[in-house]
Amino acid sequence: MDLIAFSDILQGAVQVANPWVVFFVIVGVVIGMIFGAAPGLTAPAAIALFLPVTYAMGPTSSMALLLGIYCAGYFAGSIPAILINTPGAPSSAATALDGFAMARAGEGDRALSTAIWGSLIGGLFSLLLLMTIAPLLARFALTFTSVEYFSFALIGIVCVAGISRGSLAKGFAAALFGILVSTVGIDPVSGVGRFMFGEPNLMGGIPQTTALIGLFAISQMLLLSKKDTQDQIVLPTQKAASQLAVLRDLWRYRWVTFKSAVIGSLIGVLPGTGPAIASWISYSDALRAANPGDKFGQGEVKGVIACEVSNNSVTGGAMVPLLTLGIPGDPVTAILIGALMIQGVHVGPFLIQQNGSLFVSILLLLCLSNILMVAVGLSARKVAAKVLQIPPGILVPTICMMAAIGVFSISNNAFDVRLVLIFGLIGYLMVRLEFPTAPAVLGVVLGPILEKNLRNALTVSDMDFSVFITRPVSAAALIATACLLYVWLGPRKRSEVHPQPEKL
Amino acid sequence: MFKKQIVRLARIAVAMGAMIGGPAAAQEYPVKPIQMIVPFGQGGATDQVARLMAAPLEEALGQPVVIINQPGAGGAIGLSNLTKARPDGYTVAIGSDSTLGARPLMSETGYDADSFTMIARLVQIPSGVAVRVDSPYETLNDLVQALKTERLAYSGSGVASGPHLAMAVFLAQQGVQATFVNSDSNQDGLVKLLSGEVDFLTGGGSNFPALFGEDGQSDIRVLGLAAEERWSFMPDVPTYREQGFDYVNSQWFGLVAPAGVPQEIVDELSSKIKAMVETPEFSQRLEGFFFNAAYLGPTEMDGLVKEDMQNVRPVLAEIGLLKN
């Protein structure tokens, strides 16, 4: 399998060297940037929308366009997350915690540059893994069952304790609300409808993006449109950041960078997960390893590094099971299977053997997309920063309209537009009542994974809970969870004497 | 100057009136674009079959065919929205074996099998069952015998999806039981099979050929396919019947419209589809997905849905999925 003929490597390189292919990568990166940055339009949505366009292209051009969108889209969600506290996609929700705090301190440019370089490192690291040990990694991922998935998701969910400043009870309430939202629709284990109130459109549940856009974007816009300006957050003039200083930051925090890249790649390899989970788990790990002086949640650059490195390292990771087993690692790669099938390429364990040159092309394209993402990202960040100068009278209706279009495009269903409005109101109330919204999104993302895998694991084991501690990987994950809880809840009691005015 | 504008406005008004008000007389159907709801996301097999059909159908009908993806709930949301459309033949959708008949038996979908006008079945895929290559079960009989003494677990894409029901009905016929562990997709089910979480996997045959190398090596072993005769894409795999189990079951896709579409329009559409499905080019394109072209007319398709429902109802009741 690792014996790719030299002629295949050459042929793959020649295919990518075609100017049209390079052109499509650039187009893809630009599209990914725009879709990723626009609240409500996500990378999977962009790929789904542009997929039919690729039907008439060859396999290499088609992959060029889609992989360009893929890499840039996962990064670009962090632009609005940092600048206006409105993550463009669920995977950037954790970035908003520290990124926006940095923007409030006038360091938005530094946060954006960190996100760009961090994404590049994550993307290239995972690509390296894909090139070298893909088959091995895929086999390793296949030893995990529902038991391990549940324990991993548990690490993510206890992150609530780490990010809930102010009132822990409110943080948990928000997370439970998120989990409650995720239970709407046809139950994934026994097929029974829940909380549908006779509304067939709720059969499929509440889409994660819709909940996120409502809770973050719409609620932010509602806050902005309030008349009394004293509640409004006015961002100071943003300092231009030196790229060299940013790279030095990444070097200084190389351990966080490295760990996040590893976590992101591994989560990417695991089928049925995605960038949102990767960024939360790395964020919680960065929190666990925090030094006393770190100001997580108040503009700690390590927070941005952890999220952005890991959510882009999902890209290469998710390609691992796709190319070696024909199993998608995240929502985007699931769509890529369709894109390859229409080109007559059968995605399965023998893809690399049968289409060696295509495999080489895909690796080169991923590499090219990551590099172009930096080029486009660095030049776009200047334009993006101008968003802050747009008066609310124009910004609010524009963002609201984009959000409506975005959620409509997920399933071409007007019902989702109504849903996003409802979640916008809920988000607004949560902010007004000082409930943090980030744990709610965490609940929406992790709720289904927790539930499905817990119930599946218990179904197989005949309701025997001991499987969670008798399987070693799961046991290790549970110990990690316990450590996290101790770190966050133990010493917290003493530090709670200090007032913590920060609110999300 | 103003006159010109008024005339232009009037023209637009007349044109719009004609578009909105003109009820399509059957003999001139179709006079406007046809919307085809695909109740699954872009890139999936259903989506690709729909897009494959759109071009030749446009040519045959002389009107654009616009594809609208409305994914959710294993295809039930798109179908539920279809039933709210006007039954004039300008809104159609791709339905499948389990979404049309079985799904409404289980939950409040806002529709049942009578909410549709069946137009034509398009493709079918034989249901099959696979185990890991190191599994002790070499034949379907081995598996059934083992189930008589042991409790085994199996997976498939979705609770009460076509593959799940295919296996549930088969097991009920054999008088044995197994634990179903749900997966979001067939690939997700494959992960559960390969990781050892479940003992066997039920799925449409089209999922299997890509898992085999040129010399037949693979991580899985397909124990049988529930087709009438051996399947052209996997001629080495015996049918259920050959192994002494009288069971034939397939997953299929077909075109449906809301109930109440005039008979002339149904006939027009289904005859055009019949001609298209039976062209060699269509079959050739389908081979890329390991699907078989399988046209069935409106009446036969309706009969098939009703028959499936009858087979499935007692099984659903037994596994506790029947809605009250």
Short mmCIF file of N, CA and C in Angstrom, two decimals, chain B residues 12-133:
data_model
loop_
_atom_site.label_atom_id
_atom_site.label_comp_id
_atom_site.label_asym_id
_atom_site.label_seq_id
_atom_site.Cartn_x
_atom_site.Cartn_y
_atom_site.Cartn_z
N ILE B 12 -45.58 42.63 -18.22
CA ILE B 12 -45.05 41.80 -17.14
C ILE B 12 -46.19 41.20 -16.33
N ALA B 13 -47.20 42.06 -16.06
CA ALA B 13 -48.33 41.59 -15.26
C ALA B 13 -49.02 40.42 -15.96
N VAL B 14 -49.22 40.55 -17.27
CA VAL B 14 -49.89 39.48 -18.01
C VAL B 14 -49.05 38.21 -17.95
N ALA B 15 -47.75 38.39 -18.17
CA ALA B 15 -46.87 37.22 -18.16
C ALA B 15 -46.91 36.54 -16.81
N MET B 16 -46.89 37.35 -15.73
CA MET B 16 -46.92 36.76 -14.40
C MET B 16 -48.24 36.06 -14.14
N GLY B 17 -49.32 36.71 -14.61
CA GLY B 17 -50.63 36.12 -14.44
C GLY B 17 -50.69 34.75 -15.10
N ALA B 18 -50.11 34.69 -16.28
CA ALA B 18 -50.13 33.42 -17.01
C ALA B 18 -49.34 32.37 -16.25
N MET B 19 -48.22 32.83 -15.61
CA MET B 19 -47.38 31.86 -14.93
C MET B 19 -48.05 31.33 -13.67
N ILE B 20 -48.70 32.25 -12.95
CA ILE B 20 -49.28 31.83 -11.67
C ILE B 20 -50.63 31.16 -11.89
N GLY B 21 -51.48 31.83 -12.71
CA GLY B 21 -52.87 31.40 -12.79
C GLY B 21 -53.12 30.23 -13.72
N GLY B 22 -52.32 30.13 -14.77
CA GLY B 22 -52.64 29.15 -15.80
C GLY B 22 -52.58 27.73 -15.29
N PRO B 23 -53.72 27.09 -15.02
CA PRO B 23 -53.66 25.70 -14.57
C PRO B 23 -53.22 24.83 -15.75
N ALA B 24 -52.24 23.99 -15.47
CA ALA B 24 -51.67 23.23 -16.56
C ALA B 24 -52.68 22.23 -17.09
N ALA B 25 -53.15 22.45 -18.28
CA ALA B 25 -54.00 21.45 -18.91
C ALA B 25 -53.10 20.27 -19.24
N ALA B 26 -53.64 19.07 -19.06
CA ALA B 26 -52.79 17.90 -19.15
C ALA B 26 -52.10 17.77 -20.50
N GLN B 27 -52.82 18.13 -21.57
CA GLN B 27 -52.20 17.89 -22.88
C GLN B 27 -50.99 18.77 -23.10
N GLU B 28 -50.89 19.91 -22.38
CA GLU B 28 -49.72 20.73 -22.61
C GLU B 28 -48.67 20.58 -21.50
N TYR B 29 -48.91 19.63 -20.58
CA TYR B 29 -47.91 19.41 -19.53
C TYR B 29 -46.62 18.95 -20.16
N PRO B 30 -45.47 19.41 -19.77
CA PRO B 30 -45.25 20.47 -18.79
C PRO B 30 -45.04 21.84 -19.44
N VAL B 31 -45.55 22.88 -18.81
CA VAL B 31 -45.37 24.22 -19.35
C VAL B 31 -44.39 25.05 -18.53
N LYS B 32 -43.92 24.52 -17.41
CA LYS B 32 -42.97 25.26 -16.59
C LYS B 32 -41.99 24.28 -15.94
N PRO B 33 -40.93 24.81 -15.34
CA PRO B 33 -39.93 23.91 -14.76
C PRO B 33 -40.52 22.97 -13.71
N ILE B 34 -39.94 21.80 -13.61
CA ILE B 34 -40.39 20.80 -12.63
C ILE B 34 -39.38 20.77 -11.49
N GLN B 35 -39.88 20.84 -10.26
CA GLN B 35 -39.00 20.76 -9.10
C GLN B 35 -38.91 19.32 -8.62
N MET B 36 -37.68 18.86 -8.45
CA MET B 36 -37.53 17.49 -7.95
C MET B 36 -36.86 17.56 -6.58
N ILE B 37 -37.61 17.17 -5.55
CA ILE B 37 -37.05 17.19 -4.20
C ILE B 37 -36.23 15.93 -3.98
N VAL B 38 -34.97 16.12 -3.60
CA VAL B 38 -34.14 14.98 -3.22
C VAL B 38 -34.03 15.03 -1.70
N PRO B 39 -34.64 14.06 -0.98
CA PRO B 39 -34.68 14.18 0.48
C PRO B 39 -33.37 13.79 1.17
N PHE B 40 -32.26 13.87 0.45
CA PHE B 40 -30.95 13.58 1.02
C PHE B 40 -29.98 14.67 0.58
N GLY B 41 -28.82 14.75 1.22
CA GLY B 41 -27.86 15.80 0.92
C GLY B 41 -27.16 15.60 -0.42
N GLN B 42 -26.48 16.67 -0.85
CA GLN B 42 -25.72 16.61 -2.08
C GLN B 42 -24.60 15.59 -1.96
N GLY B 43 -24.38 14.84 -3.02
CA GLY B 43 -23.25 13.93 -3.04
C GLY B 43 -23.60 12.50 -2.70
N GLY B 44 -24.75 12.29 -2.04
CA GLY B 44 -25.17 10.94 -1.70
C GLY B 44 -25.65 10.21 -2.95
N ALA B 45 -25.87 8.91 -2.81
CA ALA B 45 -26.27 8.11 -3.97
C ALA B 45 -27.58 8.60 -4.56
N THR B 46 -28.55 8.93 -3.69
CA THR B 46 -29.86 9.37 -4.19
C THR B 46 -29.72 10.65 -4.99
N ASP B 47 -28.90 11.56 -4.47
CA ASP B 47 -28.68 12.83 -5.15
C ASP B 47 -28.08 12.59 -6.53
N GLN B 48 -27.14 11.67 -6.59
CA GLN B 48 -26.46 11.45 -7.86
C GLN B 48 -27.39 10.79 -8.87
N VAL B 49 -28.24 9.87 -8.39
CA VAL B 49 -29.20 9.26 -9.31
C VAL B 49 -30.15 10.33 -9.85
N ALA B 50 -30.58 11.23 -8.96
CA ALA B 50 -31.49 12.30 -9.38
C ALA B 50 -30.82 13.19 -10.42
N ARG B 51 -29.57 13.52 -10.19
CA ARG B 51 -28.88 14.39 -11.14
C ARG B 51 -28.61 13.68 -12.46
N LEU B 52 -28.40 12.39 -12.36
CA LEU B 52 -28.22 11.57 -13.56
C LEU B 52 -29.48 11.61 -14.42
N MET B 53 -30.64 11.60 -13.73
CA MET B 53 -31.92 11.57 -14.43
C MET B 53 -32.29 12.92 -15.00
N ALA B 54 -31.87 13.98 -14.31
CA ALA B 54 -32.39 15.31 -14.63
C ALA B 54 -32.16 15.67 -16.09
N ALA B 55 -30.93 15.45 -16.59
CA ALA B 55 -30.61 15.89 -17.96
C ALA B 55 -31.46 15.18 -19.01
N PRO B 56 -31.48 13.84 -19.04
CA PRO B 56 -32.31 13.19 -20.06
C PRO B 56 -33.81 13.50 -19.91
N LEU B 57 -34.23 13.69 -18.66
CA LEU B 57 -35.64 13.98 -18.42
C LEU B 57 -35.99 15.37 -18.96
N GLU B 58 -35.07 16.31 -18.78
CA GLU B 58 -35.27 17.66 -19.33
C GLU B 58 -35.46 17.59 -20.82
N GLU B 59 -34.62 16.78 -21.45
CA GLU B 59 -34.69 16.65 -22.90
C GLU B 59 -36.02 16.06 -23.33
N ALA B 60 -36.46 15.03 -22.59
CA ALA B 60 -37.70 14.34 -22.97
C ALA B 60 -38.92 15.23 -22.74
N LEU B 61 -38.88 16.04 -21.68
CA LEU B 61 -40.07 16.81 -21.31
C LEU B 61 -40.06 18.22 -21.90
N GLY B 62 -38.88 18.69 -22.29
CA GLY B 62 -38.79 20.03 -22.85
C GLY B 62 -38.86 21.13 -21.81
N GLN B 63 -38.69 20.80 -20.54
CA GLN B 63 -38.69 21.81 -19.47
C GLN B 63 -37.56 21.49 -18.50
N PRO B 64 -36.99 22.52 -17.88
CA PRO B 64 -35.92 22.26 -16.90
C PRO B 64 -36.42 21.43 -15.72
N VAL B 65 -35.55 20.58 -15.21
CA VAL B 65 -35.84 19.84 -13.99
C VAL B 65 -34.90 20.38 -12.91
N VAL B 66 -35.46 21.02 -11.89
CA VAL B 66 -34.65 21.68 -10.87
C VAL B 66 -34.57 20.78 -9.64
N ILE B 67 -33.34 20.50 -9.20
CA ILE B 67 -33.18 19.61 -8.05
C ILE B 67 -33.06 20.42 -6.76
N ILE B 68 -33.86 20.05 -5.77
CA ILE B 68 -33.82 20.72 -4.48
C ILE B 68 -33.47 19.68 -3.42
N ASN B 69 -32.35 19.87 -2.75
CA ASN B 69 -31.96 18.93 -1.69
C ASN B 69 -32.60 19.34 -0.37
N GLN B 70 -33.40 18.45 0.20
CA GLN B 70 -33.97 18.71 1.53
C GLN B 70 -33.67 17.53 2.44
N PRO B 71 -32.44 17.45 2.95
CA PRO B 71 -32.08 16.29 3.76
C PRO B 71 -32.71 16.33 5.15
N GLY B 72 -32.74 15.21 5.80
CA GLY B 72 -33.20 15.15 7.19
C GLY B 72 -34.05 13.92 7.46
N ALA B 73 -33.87 13.33 8.65
CA ALA B 73 -34.67 12.21 9.11
C ALA B 73 -34.73 11.09 8.09
N GLY B 74 -33.59 10.74 7.50
CA GLY B 74 -33.53 9.61 6.58
C GLY B 74 -34.45 9.74 5.39
N GLY B 75 -34.72 10.97 4.96
CA GLY B 75 -35.52 11.18 3.78
C GLY B 75 -36.96 11.56 4.06
N ALA B 76 -37.37 11.54 5.33
CA ALA B 76 -38.78 11.78 5.65
C ALA B 76 -39.17 13.25 5.56
N ILE B 77 -38.22 14.17 5.80
CA ILE B 77 -38.58 15.59 5.81
C ILE B 77 -38.90 16.07 4.40
N GLY B 78 -38.06 15.71 3.45
CA GLY B 78 -38.31 16.11 2.07
C GLY B 78 -39.65 15.58 1.58
N LEU B 79 -39.96 14.33 1.94
CA LEU B 79 -41.23 13.73 1.50
C LEU B 79 -42.40 14.41 2.19
N SER B 80 -42.22 14.75 3.46
CA SER B 80 -43.29 15.43 4.18
C SER B 80 -43.60 16.77 3.52
N ASN B 81 -42.54 17.47 3.09
CA ASN B 81 -42.76 18.74 2.42
C ASN B 81 -43.36 18.56 1.03
N LEU B 82 -43.04 17.45 0.40
CA LEU B 82 -43.63 17.18 -0.92
C LEU B 82 -45.15 17.10 -0.83
N THR B 83 -45.63 16.42 0.24
CA THR B 83 -47.08 16.20 0.33
C THR B 83 -47.83 17.51 0.52
N LYS B 84 -47.11 18.59 0.88
CA LYS B 84 -47.78 19.88 1.03
C LYS B 84 -47.81 20.65 -0.29
N ALA B 85 -47.10 20.15 -1.30
CA ALA B 85 -47.07 20.84 -2.59
C ALA B 85 -48.34 20.57 -3.37
N ARG B 86 -48.62 21.42 -4.39
CA ARG B 86 -49.82 21.25 -5.20
C ARG B 86 -49.66 19.99 -6.09
N PRO B 87 -50.69 19.16 -6.15
CA PRO B 87 -50.56 17.94 -6.97
C PRO B 87 -50.76 18.23 -8.46
N ASP B 88 -49.87 18.99 -9.05
CA ASP B 88 -50.03 19.35 -10.46
C ASP B 88 -48.92 18.76 -11.33
N GLY B 89 -48.08 17.90 -10.70
CA GLY B 89 -47.03 17.28 -11.48
C GLY B 89 -45.79 18.13 -11.62
N TYR B 90 -45.79 19.33 -11.02
CA TYR B 90 -44.61 20.19 -11.13
C TYR B 90 -43.70 20.06 -9.91
N THR B 91 -44.15 19.33 -8.90
CA THR B 91 -43.29 19.03 -7.76
C THR B 91 -43.27 17.52 -7.58
N VAL B 92 -42.11 16.94 -7.70
CA VAL B 92 -41.97 15.50 -7.51
C VAL B 92 -40.82 15.28 -6.53
N ALA B 93 -40.66 14.04 -6.06
CA ALA B 93 -39.56 13.76 -5.14
C ALA B 93 -39.09 12.34 -5.34
N ILE B 94 -37.88 12.08 -4.85
CA ILE B 94 -37.35 10.73 -4.87
C ILE B 94 -37.71 10.07 -3.54
N GLY B 95 -38.49 9.00 -3.59
CA GLY B 95 -38.83 8.26 -2.38
C GLY B 95 -38.09 6.93 -2.39
N SER B 96 -38.07 6.26 -1.25
CA SER B 96 -37.39 4.97 -1.20
C SER B 96 -38.25 3.97 -0.47
N ASP B 97 -37.80 2.72 -0.48
CA ASP B 97 -38.58 1.63 0.10
C ASP B 97 -39.09 1.93 1.51
N SER B 98 -38.16 2.34 2.40
CA SER B 98 -38.57 2.46 3.79
C SER B 98 -39.24 3.79 4.11
N THR B 99 -38.88 4.88 3.38
CA THR B 99 -39.45 6.18 3.72
C THR B 99 -40.92 6.29 3.35
N LEU B 100 -41.33 5.62 2.26
CA LEU B 100 -42.72 5.78 1.80
C LEU B 100 -43.68 5.00 2.67
N GLY B 101 -43.33 3.74 2.95
CA GLY B 101 -44.29 2.87 3.64
C GLY B 101 -44.05 2.72 5.13
N ALA B 102 -42.81 2.37 5.50
CA ALA B 102 -42.54 1.99 6.88
C ALA B 102 -42.45 3.19 7.83
N ARG B 103 -41.77 4.25 7.39
CA ARG B 103 -41.55 5.40 8.27
C ARG B 103 -42.85 5.94 8.89
N PRO B 104 -43.92 6.16 8.07
CA PRO B 104 -45.15 6.69 8.68
C PRO B 104 -45.80 5.72 9.67
N LEU B 105 -45.43 4.44 9.63
CA LEU B 105 -45.99 3.51 10.60
C LEU B 105 -45.38 3.74 11.98
N MET B 106 -44.24 4.43 12.01
CA MET B 106 -43.50 4.53 13.26
C MET B 106 -43.60 5.88 13.95
N SER B 107 -43.57 6.97 13.17
CA SER B 107 -43.64 8.26 13.85
C SER B 107 -44.51 9.23 13.08
N GLU B 108 -44.86 10.32 13.74
CA GLU B 108 -45.70 11.37 13.17
C GLU B 108 -44.92 12.03 12.03
N THR B 109 -45.16 11.63 10.80
CA THR B 109 -44.39 12.20 9.71
C THR B 109 -45.18 13.27 8.98
N GLY B 110 -46.49 13.35 9.27
CA GLY B 110 -47.32 14.27 8.51
C GLY B 110 -47.75 13.67 7.18
N TYR B 111 -47.41 12.41 6.93
CA TYR B 111 -47.87 11.76 5.70
C TYR B 111 -48.02 10.28 5.94
N ASP B 112 -48.72 9.56 5.03
CA ASP B 112 -48.63 8.11 5.00
C ASP B 112 -48.56 7.67 3.54
N ALA B 113 -48.58 6.37 3.32
CA ALA B 113 -48.36 5.89 1.96
C ALA B 113 -49.43 6.44 1.00
N ASP B 114 -50.62 6.79 1.53
CA ASP B 114 -51.69 7.28 0.65
C ASP B 114 -51.53 8.76 0.31
N SER B 115 -50.52 9.41 0.89
CA SER B 115 -50.32 10.83 0.58
C SER B 115 -49.61 11.03 -0.75
N PHE B 116 -49.24 9.92 -1.39
CA PHE B 116 -48.43 10.06 -2.61
C PHE B 116 -49.14 9.50 -3.82
N THR B 117 -48.79 10.06 -4.96
CA THR B 117 -49.07 9.43 -6.24
C THR B 117 -47.76 8.79 -6.66
N MET B 118 -47.75 7.45 -6.79
CA MET B 118 -46.52 6.80 -7.23
C MET B 118 -46.37 7.04 -8.73
N ILE B 119 -45.17 7.32 -9.17
CA ILE B 119 -44.96 7.55 -10.61
C ILE B 119 -44.14 6.43 -11.24
N ALA B 120 -42.97 6.15 -10.69
CA ALA B 120 -42.19 5.05 -11.26
C ALA B 120 -41.07 4.66 -10.32
N ARG B 121 -40.77 3.36 -10.26
CA ARG B 121 -39.56 2.95 -9.56
C ARG B 121 -38.40 3.07 -10.54
N LEU B 122 -37.25 3.47 -10.04
CA LEU B 122 -36.12 3.75 -10.93
C LEU B 122 -35.03 2.69 -10.84
N VAL B 123 -34.53 2.48 -9.61
CA VAL B 123 -33.39 1.58 -9.46
C VAL B 123 -33.62 0.68 -8.25
N GLN B 124 -32.90 -0.43 -8.21
CA GLN B 124 -32.93 -1.26 -7.01
C GLN B 124 -31.57 -1.87 -6.74
N ILE B 125 -31.40 -2.24 -5.48
CA ILE B 125 -30.14 -2.82 -5.00
C ILE B 125 -30.54 -3.98 -4.09
N PRO B 126 -29.96 -5.17 -4.29
CA PRO B 126 -30.35 -6.28 -3.40
C PRO B 126 -29.83 -6.04 -1.97
N SER B 127 -30.63 -6.42 -0.98
CA SER B 127 -30.17 -6.34 0.41
C SER B 127 -29.18 -7.46 0.66
N GLY B 128 -28.22 -7.17 1.54
CA GLY B 128 -27.22 -8.20 1.79
C GLY B 128 -26.75 -8.18 3.23
N VAL B 129 -25.93 -9.17 3.57
CA VAL B 129 -25.40 -9.24 4.92
C VAL B 129 -23.92 -9.60 4.85
N ALA B 130 -23.12 -8.92 5.70
CA ALA B 130 -21.67 -9.14 5.67
C ALA B 130 -21.15 -9.35 7.09
N VAL B 131 -20.03 -10.08 7.18
CA VAL B 131 -19.34 -10.26 8.46
C VAL B 131 -17.87 -9.90 8.25
N ARG B 132 -17.10 -9.81 9.34
CA ARG B 132 -15.65 -9.60 9.20
C ARG B 132 -15.03 -10.83 8.55
N VAL B 133 -13.88 -10.63 7.92
CA VAL B 133 -13.27 -11.72 7.19
C VAL B 133 -12.78 -12.82 8.15
#
